[in-house]
Tab-separated table of C-alpha atoms and ligand atoms in Angstrom:
chain	number	residue	atom	x	y	z
O	1	MET	CA	17.620	19.447	-26.415
O	2	GLU	CA	18.715	22.004	-22.993
O	3	THR	CA	15.866	22.940	-21.852
O	4	LYS	CA	16.622	27.172	-19.650
O	5	LEU	CA	15.217	27.735	-16.819
O	6	LEU	CA	14.304	31.371	-16.831
O	7	PRO	CA	12.216	33.677	-14.369
O	8	ALA	CA	9.137	35.187	-15.779
O	9	ASP	CA	10.689	38.361	-16.238
O	10	SER	CA	10.020	40.649	-19.457
O	11	ALA	CA	13.355	39.180	-21.114
O	12	GLY	CA	12.287	35.173	-20.309
O	13	ILE	CA	8.297	36.928	-21.396
O	14	ALA	CA	9.940	38.094	-25.068
O	15	LEU	CA	12.008	34.914	-25.488
O	16	ALA	CA	8.801	32.578	-24.650
O	17	ALA	CA	7.000	34.315	-27.474
O	18	ARG	CA	9.790	33.740	-29.695
O	19	LEU	CA	9.918	30.304	-29.366
O	20	LEU	CA	5.959	29.895	-29.268
O	21	ARG	CA	5.451	31.669	-32.419
O	22	GLU	CA	8.338	29.125	-33.934
O	23	GLY	CA	5.923	26.670	-32.737
O	24	GLN	CA	8.017	25.583	-30.316
O	25	VAL	CA	6.281	23.987	-26.241
O	26	VAL	CA	6.862	26.288	-22.916
O	27	GLY	CA	6.170	25.635	-19.415
O	28	ILE	CA	4.444	28.730	-17.763
O	29	PRO	CA	3.409	29.464	-15.644
O	30	THR	CA	-0.622	29.523	-14.611
O	31	GLU	CA	-2.067	30.473	-11.358
O	32	THR	CA	-3.248	26.812	-10.966
O	33	VAL	CA	-1.011	24.265	-11.795
O	34	TYR	CA	2.144	25.071	-14.687
O	35	GLY	CA	1.526	24.884	-18.495
O	36	LEU	CA	2.958	23.041	-21.418
O	37	ALA	CA	1.928	26.250	-23.907
O	38	ALA	CA	2.200	25.714	-27.831
O	39	ASN	CA	0.523	26.961	-30.433
O	40	ALA	CA	-3.209	25.773	-30.726
O	41	LEU	CA	-3.752	26.863	-33.854
O	42	ASP	CA	-0.770	25.040	-35.238
O	43	PRO	CA	-1.373	21.316	-35.643
O	44	GLU	CA	2.379	20.335	-35.478
O	45	ALA	CA	2.555	22.585	-32.195
O	46	ALA	CA	-0.187	20.816	-30.208
O	47	ARG	CA	1.588	17.984	-31.200
O	48	ARG	CA	4.932	18.822	-29.678
O	49	ILE	CA	2.913	18.966	-26.326
O	50	TYR	CA	1.707	15.125	-26.661
O	51	SER	CA	4.931	14.272	-27.498
O	52	ALA	CA	6.734	16.495	-24.488
O	53	LYS	CA	3.787	15.245	-22.477
O	54	GLY	CA	3.950	11.619	-23.303
O	55	ARG	CA	-0.158	12.357	-23.596
O	56	PRO	CA	-2.769	9.697	-25.397
O	57	SER	CA	-3.665	11.968	-28.770
O	58	ASP	CA	-7.026	11.334	-27.773
O	59	ASN	CA	-6.977	13.676	-24.317
O	60	PRO	CA	-8.043	17.470	-25.587
O	61	LEU	CA	-6.011	20.104	-24.748
O	62	ILE	CA	-7.467	23.595	-23.462
O	63	VAL	CA	-6.940	26.964	-25.065
O	64	HIS	CA	-5.473	29.800	-22.907
O	65	ILE	CA	-6.402	33.692	-23.701
O	66	ALA	CA	-6.102	36.593	-22.583
O	67	ALA	CA	-8.968	38.631	-23.948
O	68	LEU	CA	-12.515	37.695	-24.240
O	69	GLU	CA	-12.674	38.548	-28.537
O	70	ASP	CA	-10.180	35.876	-28.200
O	71	LEU	CA	-13.075	33.683	-27.869
O	72	TYR	CA	-15.154	34.103	-30.768
O	73	PRO	CA	-12.571	33.210	-33.737
O	74	LEU	CA	-12.145	29.924	-31.542
O	75	THR	CA	-16.123	28.626	-31.346
O	76	ALA	CA	-19.182	28.225	-33.502
O	77	ARG	CA	-21.521	29.282	-31.119
O	78	CYS	CA	-21.016	31.187	-27.792
O	79	PRO	CA	-24.437	30.445	-25.067
O	80	ARG	CA	-25.825	33.897	-23.050
O	81	LEU	CA	-24.373	31.734	-19.843
O	82	ALA	CA	-20.920	31.198	-21.100
O	83	GLU	CA	-20.403	34.877	-21.167
O	84	THR	CA	-22.466	35.817	-17.929
O	85	LEU	CA	-20.149	33.207	-16.296
O	86	ALA	CA	-16.652	35.164	-18.431
O	87	ALA	CA	-17.472	37.977	-17.064
O	88	ALA	CA	-17.689	35.951	-13.212
O	89	PHE	CA	-15.184	34.498	-12.581
O	90	TRP	CA	-12.301	35.470	-15.609
O	91	PRO	CA	-9.325	35.637	-15.303
O	92	GLY	CA	-9.178	32.983	-13.381
O	93	PRO	CA	-9.842	29.257	-13.216
O	94	LEU	CA	-12.639	28.432	-14.953
O	95	THR	CA	-12.372	26.260	-18.067
O	96	MET	CA	-15.994	26.087	-20.255
O	97	ILE	CA	-16.370	23.595	-23.530
O	98	PHE	CA	-17.656	25.301	-26.400
O	99	GLN	CA	-18.319	23.937	-29.768
O	100	LYS	CA	-15.477	24.359	-32.135
O	101	SER	CA	-15.119	26.874	-35.246
O	102	GLY	CA	-12.959	25.498	-37.763
O	103	ARG	CA	-10.075	27.741	-37.059
O	104	VAL	CA	-9.796	25.347	-33.846
O	105	PRO	CA	-7.027	21.878	-35.185
O	106	PRO	CA	-9.019	18.429	-34.144
O	107	ALA	CA	-4.652	18.040	-33.073
O	108	THR	CA	-5.795	20.598	-30.862
O	109	THR	CA	-8.764	18.681	-30.238
O	110	GLY	CA	-8.147	16.172	-29.618
O	111	GLY	CA	-9.824	14.961	-32.637
O	112	MET	CA	-13.218	15.735	-30.686
O	113	ASP	CA	-15.652	18.612	-32.479
O	114	THR	CA	-15.358	20.477	-28.864
O	115	VAL	CA	-12.430	23.251	-27.949
O	116	ALA	CA	-12.177	23.735	-23.758
O	117	VAL	CA	-11.365	28.033	-22.807
O	118	ARG	CA	-10.260	29.266	-20.475
O	119	MET	CA	-8.511	32.771	-19.259
O	120	PRO	CA	-5.596	32.463	-17.059
O	121	SER	CA	-5.168	35.827	-14.338
O	122	HIS	CA	-1.446	34.626	-13.566
O	123	PRO	CA	0.265	38.269	-14.968
O	124	ALA	CA	3.274	36.059	-16.864
O	125	ALA	CA	0.482	33.616	-18.871
O	126	GLN	CA	-1.750	36.781	-19.785
O	127	ALA	CA	1.609	38.167	-21.105
O	128	VAL	CA	3.414	35.409	-22.630
O	129	ILE	CA	0.437	34.852	-24.359
O	130	ARG	CA	0.001	38.620	-25.740
O	131	GLU	CA	3.526	39.298	-26.235
O	132	SER	CA	2.904	35.787	-28.972
O	133	GLY	CA	-0.485	36.996	-30.270
O	134	LEU	CA	-1.480	33.616	-29.723
O	135	PRO	CA	-4.569	30.962	-28.162
O	136	LEU	CA	-2.028	28.634	-26.134
O	137	ALA	CA	-3.159	25.432	-25.765
O	138	ALA	CA	-2.114	23.838	-22.463
O	139	PRO	CA	-2.316	21.191	-20.630
O	140	SER	CA	-0.979	20.650	-16.897
O	141	ALA	CA	2.750	20.332	-17.555
O	142	ASN	CA	4.105	16.887	-15.722
O	143	LEU	CA	4.966	14.096	-17.346
O	144	SER	CA	1.203	12.332	-18.258
O	145	GLY	CA	0.518	10.295	-15.373
O	146	LYS	CA	2.710	11.576	-12.528
O	147	PRO	CA	0.812	14.643	-10.004
O	148	SER	CA	0.263	18.441	-11.429
O	149	PRO	CA	3.688	20.547	-10.812
O	150	THR	CA	3.027	23.487	-8.784
O	151	ARG	CA	6.533	25.367	-8.924
O	152	ALA	CA	9.045	25.584	-11.929
O	153	SER	CA	11.228	23.254	-10.099
O	154	HIS	CA	8.312	20.195	-10.649
O	155	VAL	CA	8.135	21.108	-13.841
O	156	TYR	CA	12.319	20.647	-14.343
O	157	GLU	CA	12.194	17.445	-13.332
O	158	ASP	CA	9.553	16.199	-15.583
O	159	MET	CA	11.071	18.079	-19.078
O	160	ASN	CA	14.382	18.233	-18.708
O	161	GLY	CA	15.617	18.122	-21.404
O	162	ARG	CA	11.626	17.108	-23.470
O	163	ILE	CA	11.518	21.181	-24.433
O	164	PRO	CA	13.415	24.109	-24.565
O	165	LEU	CA	11.930	26.879	-22.226
O	166	ILE	CA	10.970	27.009	-18.646
O	167	LEU	CA	9.426	30.384	-17.000
O	168	ASP	CA	9.381	30.111	-13.160
O	169	GLY	CA	6.628	32.559	-11.915
O	170	GLY	CA	7.103	31.519	-8.283
O	171	ASP	CA	4.657	29.066	-5.974
O	172	CYS	CA	1.591	28.303	-7.577
O	173	ALA	CA	-1.618	29.959	-5.493
O	174	VAL	CA	-4.500	27.960	-6.005
O	175	GLY	CA	-3.160	24.429	-6.880
O	176	VAL	CA	-5.702	22.442	-8.557
O	177	GLU	CA	-6.365	22.879	-12.003
O	178	SER	CA	-8.587	24.366	-13.290
O	179	THR	CA	-12.913	24.073	-12.893
O	180	VAL	CA	-13.774	22.324	-16.139
O	181	ILE	CA	-17.898	23.039	-17.417
O	182	ALA	CA	-20.142	22.455	-19.395
O	183	VAL	CA	-21.848	25.220	-20.884
O	184	GLY	CA	-25.992	24.727	-20.631
O	185	GLU	CA	-28.148	27.284	-21.988
O	186	ASP	CA	-29.364	27.680	-17.952
O	187	HIS	CA	-27.044	25.407	-16.190
O	188	VAL	CA	-23.871	23.303	-15.816
O	189	ARG	CA	-22.247	20.731	-15.958
O	190	LEU	CA	-19.243	20.260	-13.986
O	191	LEU	CA	-16.801	17.580	-15.593
O	192	ARG	CA	-13.728	18.473	-13.107
O	193	PRO	CA	-13.624	21.006	-9.986
O	194	GLY	CA	-11.854	23.273	-9.514
O	195	GLY	CA	-11.115	26.883	-7.934
O	196	ILE	CA	-14.078	28.676	-9.277
O	197	THR	CA	-15.825	25.781	-6.484
O	198	VAL	CA	-19.704	24.885	-6.869
O	199	GLU	CA	-21.382	27.323	-4.480
O	200	MET	CA	-19.069	30.328	-6.153
O	201	LEU	CA	-21.300	29.001	-9.764
O	202	SER	CA	-24.316	28.046	-8.233
O	203	ARG	CA	-25.042	32.122	-7.361
O	204	HIS	CA	-25.273	32.176	-10.814
O	205	CYS	CA	-27.301	28.644	-13.174
O	206	ARG	CA	-27.786	25.868	-11.315
O	207	VAL	CA	-24.992	22.859	-11.423
O	208	GLU	CA	-25.323	19.586	-12.185
O	209	VAL	CA	-22.103	17.852	-10.924
O	210	ASP	CA	-20.832	14.677	-13.984
O	211	GLY	CA	-21.114	11.357	-11.596
O	212	GLY	CA	-17.250	11.011	-13.105
O	213	VAL	CA	-16.525	13.744	-10.571
O	214	LEU	CA	-16.111	11.500	-7.756
O	215	HIS	CA	-17.204	7.713	-8.415
O	216	GLN	CA	-14.946	5.836	-11.156
O	217	LEU	CA	-16.368	4.946	-14.386
O	218	ARG	CA	-17.087	1.578	-14.601
O	219	GLU	CA	-15.575	-0.637	-17.298
O	220	GLY	CA	-16.808	1.043	-20.935
O	221	GLU	CA	-18.278	4.181	-20.046
O	222	LYS	CA	-17.833	6.877	-21.380
O	223	ALA	CA	-16.257	10.014	-20.381
O	224	LEU	CA	-17.680	13.452	-20.913
O	225	SER	CA	-14.286	14.690	-20.159
O	226	PRO	CA	-11.899	11.930	-21.530
O	227	GLY	CA	-8.972	13.133	-19.072
O	228	MET	CA	-10.661	12.232	-16.311
O	229	LYS	CA	-10.897	8.682	-17.507
O	230	TYR	CA	-7.301	7.944	-17.198
O	231	LYS	CA	-5.152	6.949	-13.450
O	232	HIS	CA	-4.524	10.334	-12.516
O	233	TYR	CA	-2.035	12.443	-10.312
O	234	ALA	CA	-0.449	8.915	-8.620
O	235	PRO	CA	2.481	8.953	-7.168
O	236	ASN	CA	4.892	5.254	-6.694
O	237	ALA	CA	4.029	5.548	-2.968
O	238	GLN	CA	-0.182	3.443	-2.452
O	239	VAL	CA	-2.256	6.603	-0.843
O	240	ILE	CA	-4.929	5.680	0.596
O	241	LEU	CA	-7.730	8.233	2.162
O	242	LEU	CA	-9.667	7.314	5.608
O	243	ASP	CA	-12.607	7.809	5.715
O	244	GLY	CA	-12.880	9.623	9.674
O	245	THR	CA	-12.956	11.888	12.499
O	246	GLU	CA	-9.653	13.114	13.540
O	247	GLU	CA	-8.600	11.119	16.180
O	248	ASP	CA	-10.046	8.106	14.850
O	249	PHE	CA	-7.514	8.594	11.693
O	250	LEU	CA	-4.802	9.847	14.566
O	251	ARG	CA	-5.542	6.543	16.381
O	252	TYR	CA	-5.481	4.119	12.775
O	253	VAL	CA	-2.478	5.775	11.488
O	254	ASN	CA	-0.267	5.639	14.920
O	255	ALA	CA	-1.346	1.588	14.524
O	256	HIS	CA	0.201	0.953	11.742
O	257	ALA	CA	3.517	2.963	12.542
O	258	ALA	CA	5.449	-0.247	12.570
O	259	GLU	CA	4.545	-0.251	9.231
O	260	GLY	CA	6.590	1.830	7.923
O	261	VAL	CA	3.415	4.540	6.034
O	262	PHE	CA	4.210	8.164	6.141
O	263	ALA	CA	1.002	10.515	6.527
O	264	MET	CA	0.026	13.667	4.948
O	265	ALA	CA	-1.369	15.773	7.645
O	266	SER	CA	-1.417	19.787	9.798
O	267	ARG	CA	0.677	20.902	11.483
O	268	ALA	CA	-1.548	19.919	14.917
O	269	GLU	CA	-1.965	16.270	13.568
O	270	ALA	CA	1.333	16.235	12.778
O	271	ALA	CA	2.496	16.697	16.678
O	272	ARG	CA	0.086	13.555	17.236
O	273	LEU	CA	2.020	11.796	15.235
O	274	VAL	CA	4.095	9.035	15.138
O	275	VAL	CA	5.001	8.528	11.124
O	276	PRO	CA	6.897	10.470	8.757
O	277	THR	CA	4.224	13.667	8.201
O	278	LEU	CA	3.981	15.862	4.689
O	279	PRO	CA	2.726	18.978	5.868
O	280	PHE	CA	-0.462	19.033	4.293
O	281	GLY	CA	-3.891	21.252	5.272
O	282	GLY	CA	-6.246	20.178	8.028
O	283	GLU	CA	-10.164	20.482	8.594
O	284	ARG	CA	-11.856	23.715	6.899
O	285	GLU	CA	-7.811	24.030	5.356
O	286	GLU	CA	-8.990	23.575	1.898
O	287	THR	CA	-7.257	25.975	0.482
O	288	GLU	CA	-4.301	25.049	1.525
O	289	GLN	CA	-4.553	21.764	0.781
O	290	ALA	CA	-5.621	22.368	-2.013
O	291	ARG	CA	-1.947	24.574	-2.810
O	292	ARG	CA	0.368	21.621	-0.916
O	293	LEU	CA	-1.065	18.406	-2.574
O	294	PHE	CA	1.067	17.737	-6.265
O	295	ASP	CA	3.796	18.801	-3.464
O	296	CYS	CA	2.636	16.331	-1.673
O	297	LEU	CA	2.016	13.543	-3.333
O	298	ARG	CA	5.534	14.495	-5.504
O	299	GLU	CA	7.320	14.718	-2.147
O	300	CYS	CA	5.834	11.296	-1.401
O	301	ASP	CA	8.537	9.834	-4.092
O	302	GLU	CA	11.256	12.088	-2.814
O	303	LYS	CA	10.793	9.956	0.476
O	304	GLY	CA	10.902	6.709	-0.546
O	305	ALA	CA	6.952	6.514	0.511
O	306	ARG	CA	5.072	2.984	0.610
O	307	THR	CA	2.129	4.198	1.797
O	308	VAL	CA	1.035	7.410	2.508
O	309	TYR	CA	-2.520	7.682	4.126
O	310	VAL	CA	-4.663	11.264	3.241
O	311	ARG	CA	-7.641	11.860	5.455
O	312	MET	CA	-10.263	11.805	3.649
O	313	PRO	CA	-11.303	16.269	3.515
O	314	ASP	CA	-14.379	17.889	3.531
O	315	ALA	CA	-15.936	18.145	-0.165
O	316	ARG	CA	-16.976	22.259	0.840
O	317	GLY	CA	-15.591	24.610	-1.994
O	318	VAL	CA	-12.072	23.790	-3.231
O	319	GLY	CA	-12.203	20.864	-1.212
O	320	LEU	CA	-13.882	19.040	-3.496
O	321	ALA	CA	-11.619	19.027	-5.882
O	322	VAL	CA	-9.474	18.731	-3.812
O	323	LEU	CA	-11.096	15.343	-2.939
O	324	ASN	CA	-10.890	14.559	-6.881
O	325	ARG	CA	-8.125	13.814	-6.760
O	326	LEU	CA	-6.818	12.641	-3.650
O	327	LEU	CA	-9.245	10.201	-4.525
O	328	ARG	CA	-7.784	8.997	-8.267
O	329	ALA	CA	-4.105	10.147	-7.052
O	330	ALA	CA	-5.280	6.589	-4.637
O	331	GLY	CA	-6.934	4.901	-7.239
O	332	PHE	CA	-10.460	5.041	-4.909
O	333	THR	CA	-8.771	3.350	-2.349
O	334	VAL	CA	-10.994	4.382	0.590
O	335	ILE	CA	-11.419	3.315	4.031
O	336	LYS	CA	-14.024	3.519	5.866
O	337	LEU	CA	-13.327	3.989	9.821
R	1	LIG	O1	-5.303	24.664	-14.474
R	1	LIG	C1	-5.736	24.129	-15.908
R	1	LIG	O2	-6.434	24.298	-16.861
R	1	LIG	C2	-4.299	23.611	-16.258
R	1	LIG	C3	-3.375	24.969	-16.619
R	1	LIG	C4	-1.827	24.801	-16.971
R	1	LIG	O3	-4.012	25.727	-17.210
R	1	LIG	N1	-4.317	22.707	-17.638
R	1	LIG	C5	-4.808	21.805	-17.307
R	1	LIG	O4	-5.008	20.969	-18.625
R	1	LIG	O5	-5.197	21.120	-16.272
R	1	LIG	P1	-5.194	19.249	-18.692
R	1	LIG	O6	-4.844	19.001	-20.373
R	1	LIG	O7	-3.529	18.371	-18.091
R	1	LIG	O8	-6.352	18.468	-18.062
R	1	LIG	C6	-7.763	19.572	-19.222
R	1	LIG	C7	-8.468	18.296	-18.727
R	1	LIG	C8	-9.175	17.357	-19.103
R	1	LIG	O9	-8.996	16.554	-18.611
R	1	LIG	C9	-9.793	17.349	-20.603
R	1	LIG	O10	-9.821	15.834	-20.950
R	1	LIG	C10	-10.299	18.386	-20.855
R	1	LIG	O11	-9.932	19.170	-19.992
R	1	LIG	N2	-10.616	18.505	-21.267
R	1	LIG	C11	-10.637	19.583	-22.812
R	1	LIG	N3	-11.322	19.619	-23.834
R	1	LIG	C12	-12.313	19.287	-23.544
R	1	LIG	C13	-13.153	19.096	-24.602
R	1	LIG	N4	-13.118	19.311	-25.899
R	1	LIG	N5	-14.089	18.583	-23.201
R	1	LIG	C14	-14.392	17.686	-23.219
R	1	LIG	N6	-13.377	17.556	-21.921
R	1	LIG	C15	-11.747	18.346	-22.441
R	2	LIG	MG1	-3.329	17.462	-16.180
């Protein structure tokens, strides 16, 4: 199959909408990461997503909508708190899990009786949803197990020959996938941290952080969010997190320079390192770290890095999402300095 890469202008959006109505899969930009979109109500279209991505079919998809009234037909019940959070954070990088209605096929939800829904804020994503007139199921547009794509070129690397169209809407502003929560009556449970932070959610309700966010699931333990159980975001290089001060980090990495290691580092740190560096962010620059993270992980492989050191990020704000993804990329390998 020939894969077209077009700008997300009115012609591109019109073609995307037509392909989606025909049951095809299209790569689209969102504010978090690029998505691999298809009609969420068509089981055949959903199955095409799993096959393009090489994804296990028990890992459910997020359904993307462009207006609040499009939520209700997808859900059996919508808690009051979910409406409060939708008013506060939609459109934006927040995904909420609901009991699903009969309209949503099990092929979209990985066989679960719940459905994850979010309203993206990227104008091109909104335009594609509106013009297609469909709720769109969309996982991140990477091959399963690879770092999520934050640029159209990343999607092209993974999906060339597998899907008919990718829309280029520029680099993703957030850079990590949406926050995923299960919503109760008076509290939420954080299953995957993202751009809507614990601090932001806590202004509206109590927030429980699921144990799987920062810890490895034990053998046989059940993941509330099935995506958390798979090895994720991993480049071919071995990523190693170093837990210590900036000085400790610089000393440790430079001491291993002869082994040909790489580092993800801020500009200031890079100036003091004698190893090749990938531009990341530094202390208190968690927004920049989130934006750069997946591009850094992809660059590790392009540069042929075998070992990549990263300083353990601060877990405040979107830093919790950066830490969550890095721990998975590192297979939970952390060296305490
Ligand atoms: O930012 C994002 O959320 C991006 C963009 C494209 O919107 N999408 C994305 O989708 O990250 P994906 O499929 O790569 O990750 C979805 C996560 C997975 O960890 C999945 O297990 C979880 O959400 N999830 C989806 N439906 C669920 C459900 N019904 N119950 C629990 N977890 C669910
Ligand atoms: Mg993903």
